[in-house]
Structures are given as C-alpha cells and as structure tokens.
Amino acid sequence: SMQEQSLKYVDENWGGSLRFRVSEIAVVAFVKSDKPKLFRGLQIKYVRGSDPVLKLLDDSGNVAEELSILKWNTDSVEEFLNEKLERL
C-alpha cells in the first residue's frame, strides 16, 4: 500500500503551483521518475484512496481548474505539464 507522503517542487518566483493526487499506475510511474523535477512549480501529493487529479492553482492558491487524470498515460501527463508549466 502506498504511504501518504508529499513531494513538492515549488519555485517562489512562479506564482502558481500544481498538485497531483496519485493512486494510478501510469501516474505513479511518472511521479517516481526524474521527470517531475523538470517542471517549475510542480507539487506532488499522495492522498490514499483518491483517484489521481491535476489541480491548477491561481496566484492566490485557489483551485482554478481540476482534471481527472485516471485514464492518462505518462506521456499525456508530461505533455499537459509541458503546456502548463515552465520546464527547468
């Protein structure tokens, strides 16, 4: 079973942040790779029993958009992040 833990990739110069809730294999594969470190402002949160979602936050930290990524593969996640976040 996956333990609750939090991996955060935050840059103070970038106003927004992004959070994953992870419980799905393809998304877990992405999270455990080195790829999350390549995206500025990415936060990863494990929430036991939750389906994986991407939350886009506004500059105030409020959820501006929430997307279910239950059926996404690793490439889909990376492609979406490439569009939304700056790569390091």
CSV table of N, CA and C in Angstrom, one decimal:
chain,number,residue,atom,x,y,z
A,1,SER,N,0.8,-1.2,0.0
A,1,SER,CA,0.0,0.0,0.0
A,1,SER,C,0.9,1.2,0.0
A,2,MET,N,0.4,2.3,-0.7
A,2,MET,CA,1.1,3.5,-0.8
A,2,MET,C,1.0,4.3,0.5
A,3,GLN,N,2.1,4.7,1.0
A,3,GLN,CA,2.0,5.6,2.2
A,3,GLN,C,1.8,7.0,1.8
A,4,GLU,N,1.1,7.7,2.7
A,4,GLU,CA,0.9,9.1,2.5
A,4,GLU,C,2.2,9.9,2.6
A,5,GLN,N,2.6,10.6,1.6
A,5,GLN,CA,3.8,11.4,1.6
A,5,GLN,C,3.6,12.6,0.7
A,6,SER,N,4.5,13.5,0.7
A,6,SER,CA,4.3,14.7,-0.1
A,6,SER,C,5.7,15.0,-0.8
A,7,LEU,N,5.7,15.2,-2.1
A,7,LEU,CA,6.8,15.6,-2.8
A,7,LEU,C,6.5,17.0,-3.4
A,8,LYS,N,7.3,18.0,-3.1
A,8,LYS,CA,6.9,19.3,-3.5
A,8,LYS,C,8.0,19.9,-4.5
A,9,TYR,N,7.6,20.4,-5.5
A,9,TYR,CA,8.5,21.1,-6.5
A,9,TYR,C,8.0,22.5,-6.6
A,10,VAL,N,8.5,23.4,-5.9
A,10,VAL,CA,8.0,24.8,-5.8
A,10,VAL,C,9.1,25.8,-6.1
A,11,ASP,N,8.7,26.8,-6.9
A,11,ASP,CA,9.6,27.9,-7.1
A,11,ASP,C,8.9,29.2,-6.7
A,12,GLU,N,9.6,29.9,-5.8
A,12,GLU,CA,9.0,31.1,-5.2
A,12,GLU,C,8.8,32.2,-6.3
A,13,ASN,N,9.5,32.1,-7.4
A,13,ASN,CA,9.4,33.2,-8.4
A,13,ASN,C,8.2,32.9,-9.3
A,14,TRP,N,7.6,31.7,-9.2
A,14,TRP,CA,6.5,31.4,-10.1
A,14,TRP,C,5.2,31.5,-9.2
A,15,GLY,N,4.2,32.2,-9.6
A,15,GLY,CA,3.1,32.5,-8.8
A,15,GLY,C,2.2,31.3,-8.5
A,16,GLY,N,2.1,30.4,-9.4
A,16,GLY,CA,1.2,29.3,-9.3
A,16,GLY,C,1.9,28.0,-8.8
A,17,SER,N,1.1,27.0,-8.6
A,17,SER,CA,1.6,25.7,-8.3
A,17,SER,C,0.7,24.6,-8.8
A,18,LEU,N,1.1,23.4,-8.9
A,18,LEU,CA,0.3,22.3,-9.4
A,18,LEU,C,0.5,21.1,-8.5
A,19,ARG,N,-0.6,20.4,-8.2
A,19,ARG,CA,-0.6,19.3,-7.3
A,19,ARG,C,-1.2,18.1,-8.0
A,20,PHE,N,-0.5,16.9,-7.7
A,20,PHE,CA,-1.1,15.6,-8.1
A,20,PHE,C,-1.7,15.0,-6.9
A,21,ARG,N,-2.8,14.3,-7.1
A,21,ARG,CA,-3.2,13.2,-6.2
A,21,ARG,C,-3.0,11.9,-6.9
A,22,VAL,N,-2.2,11.1,-6.3
A,22,VAL,CA,-1.7,9.9,-7.1
A,22,VAL,C,-2.2,8.6,-6.5
A,23,SER,N,-2.9,7.8,-7.4
A,23,SER,CA,-3.2,6.4,-7.0
A,23,SER,C,-3.2,5.5,-8.2
A,24,GLU,N,-2.7,5.9,-9.3
A,24,GLU,CA,-2.9,5.2,-10.6
A,24,GLU,C,-1.5,4.9,-11.2
A,25,ILE,N,-1.3,3.7,-11.7
A,25,ILE,CA,0.0,3.2,-12.1
A,25,ILE,C,0.8,4.1,-13.0
A,26,ALA,N,0.2,4.5,-14.1
A,26,ALA,CA,0.9,5.4,-15.1
A,26,ALA,C,1.4,6.7,-14.5
A,27,VAL,N,0.5,7.2,-13.6
A,27,VAL,CA,0.8,8.5,-13.0
A,27,VAL,C,1.9,8.2,-11.9
A,28,VAL,N,1.8,7.1,-11.2
A,28,VAL,CA,2.9,6.7,-10.3
A,28,VAL,C,4.2,6.6,-11.0
A,29,ALA,N,4.2,6.0,-12.1
A,29,ALA,CA,5.5,5.8,-12.9
A,29,ALA,C,6.1,7.2,-13.2
A,30,PHE,N,5.2,8.1,-13.6
A,30,PHE,CA,5.7,9.5,-13.9
A,30,PHE,C,6.3,10.1,-12.6
A,31,VAL,N,5.6,10.0,-11.5
A,31,VAL,CA,6.0,10.6,-10.3
A,31,VAL,C,7.3,10.1,-9.8
A,32,LYS,N,7.5,8.8,-9.9
A,32,LYS,CA,8.7,8.1,-9.4
A,32,LYS,C,9.9,8.3,-10.3
A,33,SER,N,9.7,8.8,-11.5
A,33,SER,CA,10.8,9.1,-12.4
A,33,SER,C,11.4,10.4,-12.1
A,34,ASP,N,12.4,10.8,-12.8
A,34,ASP,CA,13.1,12.1,-12.6
A,34,ASP,C,12.3,13.3,-13.2
A,35,LYS,N,11.3,12.9,-14.0
A,35,LYS,CA,10.6,14.0,-14.8
A,35,LYS,C,9.9,15.1,-14.0
A,36,PRO,N,9.3,14.8,-12.8
A,36,PRO,CA,8.7,15.9,-12.0
A,36,PRO,C,9.7,17.0,-11.7
A,37,LYS,N,10.9,16.7,-11.5
A,37,LYS,CA,11.9,17.7,-11.2
A,37,LYS,C,12.2,18.7,-12.3
A,38,LEU,N,11.7,18.3,-13.5
A,38,LEU,CA,11.9,19.2,-14.7
A,38,LEU,C,10.9,20.3,-14.8
A,39,PHE,N,9.9,20.3,-13.9
A,39,PHE,CA,8.8,21.3,-14.1
A,39,PHE,C,8.8,22.3,-12.9
A,40,ARG,N,8.9,23.5,-13.2
A,40,ARG,CA,8.9,24.6,-12.2
A,40,ARG,C,7.4,24.7,-11.6
A,41,GLY,N,7.4,24.7,-10.3
A,41,GLY,CA,6.1,24.9,-9.6
A,41,GLY,C,5.2,23.7,-9.4
A,42,LEU,N,5.8,22.5,-9.7
A,42,LEU,CA,5.0,21.3,-9.6
A,42,LEU,C,5.1,20.8,-8.1
A,43,GLN,N,3.9,20.5,-7.6
A,43,GLN,CA,3.8,19.9,-6.2
A,43,GLN,C,3.1,18.5,-6.4
A,44,ILE,N,3.6,17.5,-5.7
A,44,ILE,CA,3.0,16.2,-5.8
A,44,ILE,C,2.6,15.8,-4.4
A,45,LYS,N,1.3,15.4,-4.3
A,45,LYS,CA,0.8,15.0,-3.0
A,45,LYS,C,0.1,13.6,-3.2
A,46,TYR,N,0.5,12.7,-2.3
A,46,TYR,CA,-0.2,11.4,-2.3
A,46,TYR,C,-1.3,11.4,-1.3
A,47,VAL,N,-2.5,11.0,-1.8
A,47,VAL,CA,-3.7,11.0,-0.9
A,47,VAL,C,-4.3,9.6,-1.1
A,48,ARG,N,-4.2,8.9,0.0
A,48,ARG,CA,-4.6,7.5,0.0
A,48,ARG,C,-6.1,7.4,-0.3
A,49,GLY,N,-6.5,6.5,-1.3
A,49,GLY,CA,-7.8,6.3,-1.7
A,49,GLY,C,-8.4,7.2,-2.7
A,50,SER,N,-7.6,8.2,-3.1
A,50,SER,CA,-8.1,9.2,-4.1
A,50,SER,C,-7.7,8.8,-5.5
A,51,ASP,N,-8.6,9.1,-6.4
A,51,ASP,CA,-8.2,9.0,-7.8
A,51,ASP,C,-7.2,10.1,-8.1
A,52,PRO,N,-6.4,9.9,-9.1
A,52,PRO,CA,-5.4,10.9,-9.4
A,52,PRO,C,-6.0,12.1,-10.1
A,53,VAL,N,-5.7,13.3,-9.7
A,53,VAL,CA,-6.2,14.5,-10.3
A,53,VAL,C,-5.1,15.5,-10.4
A,54,LEU,N,-5.2,16.4,-11.4
A,54,LEU,CA,-4.3,17.5,-11.5
A,54,LEU,C,-5.1,18.8,-11.1
A,55,LYS,N,-4.5,19.6,-10.2
A,55,LYS,CA,-5.2,20.8,-9.8
A,55,LYS,C,-4.3,22.0,-10.2
A,56,LEU,N,-4.9,22.9,-11.0
A,56,LEU,CA,-4.2,24.1,-11.4
A,56,LEU,C,-4.6,25.2,-10.4
A,57,LEU,N,-3.7,25.8,-9.8
A,57,LEU,CA,-4.0,26.8,-8.8
A,57,LEU,C,-3.7,28.2,-9.3
A,58,ASP,N,-4.5,29.2,-8.9
A,58,ASP,CA,-4.3,30.6,-9.3
A,58,ASP,C,-3.2,31.2,-8.4
A,59,ASP,N,-2.9,32.4,-8.6
A,59,ASP,CA,-1.8,33.1,-7.8
A,59,ASP,C,-2.1,33.1,-6.3
A,60,SER,N,-3.4,33.0,-5.9
A,60,SER,CA,-3.8,33.1,-4.5
A,60,SER,C,-3.8,31.7,-3.9
A,61,GLY,N,-3.5,30.7,-4.7
A,61,GLY,CA,-3.5,29.3,-4.2
A,61,GLY,C,-4.9,28.6,-4.2
A,62,ASN,N,-5.8,29.2,-4.9
A,62,ASN,CA,-7.2,28.6,-5.0
A,62,ASN,C,-7.2,27.8,-6.3
A,63,VAL,N,-8.0,26.7,-6.3
A,63,VAL,CA,-8.1,25.8,-7.4
A,63,VAL,C,-8.8,26.5,-8.5
A,64,ALA,N,-8.1,26.7,-9.6
A,64,ALA,CA,-8.7,27.3,-10.8
A,64,ALA,C,-9.3,26.3,-11.8
A,65,GLU,N,-8.6,25.1,-11.8
A,65,GLU,CA,-9.1,24.0,-12.7
A,65,GLU,C,-8.7,22.7,-12.1
A,66,GLU,N,-9.5,21.7,-12.2
A,66,GLU,CA,-9.2,20.4,-11.6
A,66,GLU,C,-9.6,19.3,-12.7
A,67,LEU,N,-8.6,18.5,-13.0
A,67,LEU,CA,-8.8,17.5,-14.1
A,67,LEU,C,-8.5,16.1,-13.6
A,68,SER,N,-9.5,15.2,-13.9
A,68,SER,CA,-9.2,13.8,-13.6
A,68,SER,C,-8.2,13.2,-14.5
A,69,ILE,N,-7.1,12.6,-14.0
A,69,ILE,CA,-6.1,12.0,-14.9
A,69,ILE,C,-6.1,10.5,-14.7
A,70,LEU,N,-7.2,9.9,-14.3
A,70,LEU,CA,-7.3,8.5,-14.0
A,70,LEU,C,-6.9,7.6,-15.2
A,71,LYS,N,-7.3,8.1,-16.4
A,71,LYS,CA,-7.0,7.3,-17.6
A,71,LYS,C,-5.8,7.8,-18.5
A,72,TRP,N,-5.1,8.8,-17.9
A,72,TRP,CA,-4.0,9.3,-18.7
A,72,TRP,C,-2.8,8.4,-18.5
A,73,ASN,N,-2.0,8.4,-19.6
A,73,ASN,CA,-0.7,7.7,-19.5
A,73,ASN,C,0.4,8.7,-19.2
A,74,THR,N,1.6,8.2,-19.0
A,74,THR,CA,2.7,9.0,-18.6
A,74,THR,C,3.0,10.1,-19.6
A,75,ASP,N,2.9,9.8,-20.9
A,75,ASP,CA,3.1,10.8,-22.0
A,75,ASP,C,2.1,11.9,-21.9
A,76,SER,N,0.8,11.5,-21.7
A,76,SER,CA,-0.2,12.5,-21.6
A,76,SER,C,0.0,13.5,-20.4
A,77,VAL,N,0.5,13.0,-19.3
A,77,VAL,CA,0.8,13.8,-18.2
A,77,VAL,C,1.9,14.8,-18.5
A,78,GLU,N,2.9,14.3,-19.1
A,78,GLU,CA,4.1,15.1,-19.4
A,78,GLU,C,3.7,16.1,-20.5
A,79,GLU,N,3.0,15.8,-21.5
A,79,GLU,CA,2.5,16.7,-22.5
A,79,GLU,C,1.7,17.8,-21.9
A,80,PHE,N,0.8,17.5,-21.0
A,80,PHE,CA,0.0,18.5,-20.4
A,80,PHE,C,0.8,19.5,-19.5
A,81,LEU,N,1.8,18.9,-18.8
A,81,LEU,CA,2.6,19.8,-17.9
A,81,LEU,C,3.5,20.7,-18.8
A,82,ASN,N,3.9,20.1,-20.0
A,82,ASN,CA,4.7,21.0,-20.9
A,82,ASN,C,4.0,22.2,-21.3
A,83,GLU,N,2.7,22.0,-21.5
A,83,GLU,CA,1.8,23.2,-21.9
A,83,GLU,C,1.6,24.2,-20.8
A,84,LYS,N,1.5,23.7,-19.6
A,84,LYS,CA,1.0,24.5,-18.5
A,84,LYS,C,2.2,25.1,-17.6
A,85,LEU,N,3.3,24.4,-17.5
A,85,LEU,CA,4.4,24.8,-16.6
A,85,LEU,C,5.7,25.0,-17.4
A,86,GLU,N,6.5,25.8,-16.8
A,86,GLU,CA,7.8,26.1,-17.4
A,86,GLU,C,8.7,24.9,-17.0
A,87,ARG,N,9.5,24.5,-18.0
A,87,ARG,CA,10.5,23.4,-17.8
A,87,ARG,C,11.8,24.0,-17.2
A,88,LEU,N,12.4,23.3,-16.3
A,88,LEU,CA,13.7,23.7,-15.8
A,88,LEU,C,14.8,23.2,-16.6
